[in-house]
């Protein structure tokens, strides 16, 4: 049996709205991926620790609080400090195009999705961009 893509869906910070994260988690699970949802109000360290413990291929971050320029770079920094450079990180939430570009270009967030993004688009992005060195032999 081949391994499924493992995704950690997390809500960093004090944001208490998780409908979008749950919709994404369900869409990824329906697409055949294994999904771990951490729940609300996770610190960057809690998210990185969970990603390491669960040995995920992808981290999906959902953030609506406006703290994305603080929390998402911190998660990237903690991943680098942990020696993790082969986990795909994607984000979704209320994030301006300018901030999304900075997150992609300077902080290693592979993709940023806003409200109304297609779950099919997100699923296909993950399938196409999961790091092959982590994912060789896995089911896609």
PDB file of C-alpha atoms in Angstrom:
ATOM      1  CA  UNK A   1       0.000   0.000   0.000  1.00  0.00           C
ATOM      2  CA  UNK A   2       1.374   3.373  -0.991  1.00  0.00           C
ATOM      3  CA  UNK A   3       1.580   6.246   1.425  1.00  0.00           C
ATOM      4  CA  UNK A   4      -0.898   9.124   1.188  1.00  0.00           C
ATOM      5  CA  UNK A   5       0.114  12.789   1.210  1.00  0.00           C
ATOM      6  CA  UNK A   6       0.082  13.855   4.875  1.00  0.00           C
ATOM      7  CA  UNK A   7      -1.181  17.385   5.537  1.00  0.00           C
ATOM      8  CA  UNK A   8      -1.260  19.351   8.786  1.00  0.00           C
ATOM      9  CA  UNK A   9      -3.994  22.013   8.770  1.00  0.00           C
ATOM     10  CA  UNK A  10      -3.418  24.622  11.466  1.00  0.00           C
ATOM     11  CA  UNK A  11      -4.876  27.893  12.707  1.00  0.00           C
ATOM     12  CA  UNK A  12      -2.040  30.090  14.006  1.00  0.00           C
ATOM     13  CA  UNK A  13      -2.719  32.867  16.482  1.00  0.00           C
ATOM     14  CA  UNK A  14      -5.833  34.055  18.216  1.00  0.00           C
ATOM     15  CA  UNK A  15      -8.197  33.724  15.276  1.00  0.00           C
ATOM     16  CA  UNK A  16     -11.313  31.857  16.390  1.00  0.00           C
ATOM     17  CA  UNK A  17     -12.840  31.222  12.979  1.00  0.00           C
ATOM     18  CA  UNK A  18     -12.126  27.796  11.578  1.00  0.00           C
ATOM     19  CA  UNK A  19     -14.872  27.106   9.051  1.00  0.00           C
ATOM     20  CA  UNK A  20     -12.460  27.635   6.135  1.00  0.00           C
ATOM     21  CA  UNK A  21      -9.828  25.381   7.706  1.00  0.00           C
ATOM     22  CA  UNK A  22     -12.412  22.648   8.196  1.00  0.00           C
ATOM     23  CA  UNK A  23     -13.648  22.996   4.592  1.00  0.00           C
ATOM     24  CA  UNK A  24     -10.079  22.673   3.330  1.00  0.00           C
ATOM     25  CA  UNK A  25      -9.348  19.742   5.646  1.00  0.00           C
ATOM     26  CA  UNK A  26     -12.435  17.938   4.347  1.00  0.00           C
ATOM     27  CA  UNK A  27     -11.577  18.672   0.698  1.00  0.00           C
ATOM     28  CA  UNK A  28      -8.033  17.351   1.152  1.00  0.00           C
ATOM     29  CA  UNK A  29      -9.332  14.236   2.924  1.00  0.00           C
ATOM     30  CA  UNK A  30     -11.934  13.698   0.171  1.00  0.00           C
ATOM     31  CA  UNK A  31      -9.073  13.970  -2.341  1.00  0.00           C
ATOM     32  CA  UNK A  32      -7.361  11.035  -0.646  1.00  0.00           C
ATOM     33  CA  UNK A  33      -4.890  12.871   1.559  1.00  0.00           C
ATOM     34  CA  UNK A  34      -4.322  12.135   5.235  1.00  0.00           C
ATOM     35  CA  UNK A  35      -5.189  15.277   7.212  1.00  0.00           C
ATOM     36  CA  UNK A  36      -4.357  16.263  10.771  1.00  0.00           C
ATOM     37  CA  UNK A  37      -6.213  19.345  12.042  1.00  0.00           C
ATOM     38  CA  UNK A  38      -4.618  20.997  15.065  1.00  0.00           C
ATOM     39  CA  UNK A  39      -7.597  23.120  16.101  1.00  0.00           C
ATOM     40  CA  UNK A  40      -7.745  26.788  17.045  1.00  0.00           C
ATOM     41  CA  UNK A  41      -5.190  29.156  18.548  1.00  0.00           C
ATOM     42  CA  UNK A  42      -1.951  27.380  17.815  1.00  0.00           C
ATOM     43  CA  UNK A  43       1.394  29.081  18.388  1.00  0.00           C
ATOM     44  CA  UNK A  44       4.039  28.836  15.657  1.00  0.00           C
ATOM     45  CA  UNK A  45       6.039  26.485  17.882  1.00  0.00           C
ATOM     46  CA  UNK A  46       3.000  24.240  18.465  1.00  0.00           C
ATOM     47  CA  UNK A  47       2.427  24.036  14.701  1.00  0.00           C
ATOM     48  CA  UNK A  48       6.045  23.169  13.926  1.00  0.00           C
ATOM     49  CA  UNK A  49       6.146  20.621  16.742  1.00  0.00           C
ATOM     50  CA  UNK A  50       2.962  18.978  15.429  1.00  0.00           C
ATOM     51  CA  UNK A  51       4.336  18.937  11.872  1.00  0.00           C
ATOM     52  CA  UNK A  52       7.511  17.216  13.059  1.00  0.00           C
ATOM     53  CA  UNK A  53       5.636  14.761  15.258  1.00  0.00           C
ATOM     54  CA  UNK A  54       3.177  13.864  12.493  1.00  0.00           C
ATOM     55  CA  UNK A  55       5.905  13.763   9.810  1.00  0.00           C
ATOM     56  CA  UNK A  56       3.716  15.699   7.369  1.00  0.00           C
ATOM     57  CA  UNK A  57       4.482  16.537   3.757  1.00  0.00           C
ATOM     58  CA  UNK A  58       2.418  19.729   3.752  1.00  0.00           C
ATOM     59  CA  UNK A  59       1.454  22.407   6.290  1.00  0.00           C
ATOM     60  CA  UNK A  60      -1.725  24.331   5.490  1.00  0.00           C
ATOM     61  CA  UNK A  61      -2.123  27.511   7.529  1.00  0.00           C
ATOM     62  CA  UNK A  62      -5.460  29.270   7.825  1.00  0.00           C
ATOM     63  CA  UNK A  63      -5.347  32.788   9.221  1.00  0.00           C
ATOM     64  CA  UNK A  64      -7.927  35.542   9.324  1.00  0.00           C
ATOM     65  CA  UNK A  65      -6.623  37.607  12.251  1.00  0.00           C
ATOM     66  CA  UNK A  66      -4.375  39.956  10.281  1.00  0.00           C
ATOM     67  CA  UNK A  67      -1.268  38.623  12.044  1.00  0.00           C
ATOM     68  CA  UNK A  68      -0.085  36.703   8.988  1.00  0.00           C
ATOM     69  CA  UNK A  69       3.051  38.852   8.515  1.00  0.00           C
ATOM     70  CA  UNK A  70       4.161  37.987  12.051  1.00  0.00           C
ATOM     71  CA  UNK A  71       3.040  34.393  12.499  1.00  0.00           C
ATOM     72  CA  UNK A  72       3.725  32.858   9.078  1.00  0.00           C
ATOM     73  CA  UNK A  73       7.364  34.074   8.866  1.00  0.00           C
ATOM     74  CA  UNK A  74       7.881  32.786  12.422  1.00  0.00           C
ATOM     75  CA  UNK A  75       6.632  29.334  11.384  1.00  0.00           C
ATOM     76  CA  UNK A  76       9.011  29.367   8.406  1.00  0.00           C
ATOM     77  CA  UNK A  77      11.879  30.422  10.696  1.00  0.00           C
ATOM     78  CA  UNK A  78      11.107  27.635  13.188  1.00  0.00           C
ATOM     79  CA  UNK A  79      10.973  25.075  10.374  1.00  0.00           C
ATOM     80  CA  UNK A  80      14.404  26.220   9.153  1.00  0.00           C
ATOM     81  CA  UNK A  81      15.782  26.074  12.715  1.00  0.00           C
ATOM     82  CA  UNK A  82      14.458  22.505  12.970  1.00  0.00           C
ATOM     83  CA  UNK A  83      16.272  21.628   9.738  1.00  0.00           C
ATOM     84  CA  UNK A  84      13.037  21.180   7.815  1.00  0.00           C
ATOM     85  CA  UNK A  85      13.256  22.485   4.279  1.00  0.00           C
ATOM     86  CA  UNK A  86      11.282  19.839   2.437  1.00  0.00           C
ATOM     87  CA  UNK A  87       7.764  20.456   3.759  1.00  0.00           C
ATOM     88  CA  UNK A  88       5.429  22.367   1.453  1.00  0.00           C
ATOM     89  CA  UNK A  89       3.795  25.296   3.279  1.00  0.00           C
ATOM     90  CA  UNK A  90       0.617  26.910   1.949  1.00  0.00           C
ATOM     91  CA  UNK A  91      -1.622  29.537   3.524  1.00  0.00           C
ATOM     92  CA  UNK A  92      -5.120  30.858   3.220  1.00  0.00           C
ATOM     93  CA  UNK A  93      -7.038  33.746   4.678  1.00  0.00           C
ATOM     94  CA  UNK A  94      -7.534  37.465   4.354  1.00  0.00           C
ATOM     95  CA  UNK A  95      -4.110  38.355   2.978  1.00  0.00           C
ATOM     96  CA  UNK A  96      -3.437  41.232   0.588  1.00  0.00           C
ATOM     97  CA  UNK A  97      -1.714  40.570  -2.721  1.00  0.00           C
ATOM     98  CA  UNK A  98       1.288  42.599  -1.538  1.00  0.00           C
ATOM     99  CA  UNK A  99       1.640  40.563   1.661  1.00  0.00           C
ATOM    100  CA  UNK A 100       1.066  37.306  -0.261  1.00  0.00           C
ATOM    101  CA  UNK A 101       3.937  38.168  -2.591  1.00  0.00           C
ATOM    102  CA  UNK A 102       6.247  38.881   0.370  1.00  0.00           C
ATOM    103  CA  UNK A 103       5.221  35.630   2.073  1.00  0.00           C
ATOM    104  CA  UNK A 104       5.912  33.649  -1.117  1.00  0.00           C
ATOM    105  CA  UNK A 105       9.165  35.366  -2.074  1.00  0.00           C
ATOM    106  CA  UNK A 106      10.766  36.003   1.310  1.00  0.00           C
ATOM    107  CA  UNK A 107       9.312  33.437   3.705  1.00  0.00           C
ATOM    108  CA  UNK A 108       8.890  30.242   1.740  1.00  0.00           C
ATOM    109  CA  UNK A 109       5.112  30.100   1.692  1.00  0.00           C
ATOM    110  CA  UNK A 110       4.516  28.256  -1.574  1.00  0.00           C
ATOM    111  CA  UNK A 111       0.996  29.538  -2.217  1.00  0.00           C
ATOM    112  CA  UNK A 112      -1.474  31.935  -0.627  1.00  0.00           C
ATOM    113  CA  UNK A 113      -5.225  31.544  -1.171  1.00  0.00           C
ATOM    114  CA  UNK A 114      -7.936  34.064  -0.424  1.00  0.00           C
ATOM    115  CA  UNK A 115     -11.660  33.734   0.168  1.00  0.00           C
ATOM    116  CA  UNK A 116     -13.435  31.957  -2.659  1.00  0.00           C
ATOM    117  CA  UNK A 117     -10.405  29.942  -3.711  1.00  0.00           C
ATOM    118  CA  UNK A 118     -11.305  26.661  -5.370  1.00  0.00           C
ATOM    119  CA  UNK A 119     -10.666  23.581  -3.238  1.00  0.00           C
ATOM    120  CA  UNK A 120      -9.849  21.722  -6.465  1.00  0.00           C
ATOM    121  CA  UNK A 121      -7.170  24.318  -7.225  1.00  0.00           C
ATOM    122  CA  UNK A 122      -5.658  23.832  -3.760  1.00  0.00           C
ATOM    123  CA  UNK A 123      -5.730  20.028  -4.048  1.00  0.00           C
ATOM    124  CA  UNK A 124      -4.040  20.135  -7.459  1.00  0.00           C
ATOM    125  CA  UNK A 125      -1.421  22.632  -6.241  1.00  0.00           C
ATOM    126  CA  UNK A 126      -0.501  20.345  -3.361  1.00  0.00           C
ATOM    127  CA  UNK A 127      -0.351  17.260  -5.584  1.00  0.00           C
ATOM    128  CA  UNK A 128       1.834  19.092  -8.087  1.00  0.00           C
ATOM    129  CA  UNK A 129       4.147  20.775  -5.595  1.00  0.00           C
ATOM    130  CA  UNK A 130       4.625  18.392  -2.688  1.00  0.00           C
ATOM    131  CA  UNK A 131       8.371  17.974  -2.328  1.00  0.00           C
ATOM    132  CA  UNK A 132       9.409  14.832  -4.201  1.00  0.00           C
ATOM    133  CA  UNK A 133      12.226  14.073  -1.749  1.00  0.00           C
ATOM    134  CA  UNK A 134       9.609  13.654   1.018  1.00  0.00           C
ATOM    135  CA  UNK A 135       7.020  12.060  -1.100  1.00  0.00           C
ATOM    136  CA  UNK A 136       8.682   9.468  -3.305  1.00  0.00           C
ATOM    137  CA  UNK A 137       6.496   6.427  -3.642  1.00  0.00           C
ATOM    138  CA  UNK A 138       3.426   8.053  -2.146  1.00  0.00           C
ATOM    139  CA  UNK A 139      -0.054   7.800  -3.570  1.00  0.00           C
ATOM    140  CA  UNK A 140      -1.184  10.912  -5.494  1.00  0.00           C
TER     141      UNK A 140
END
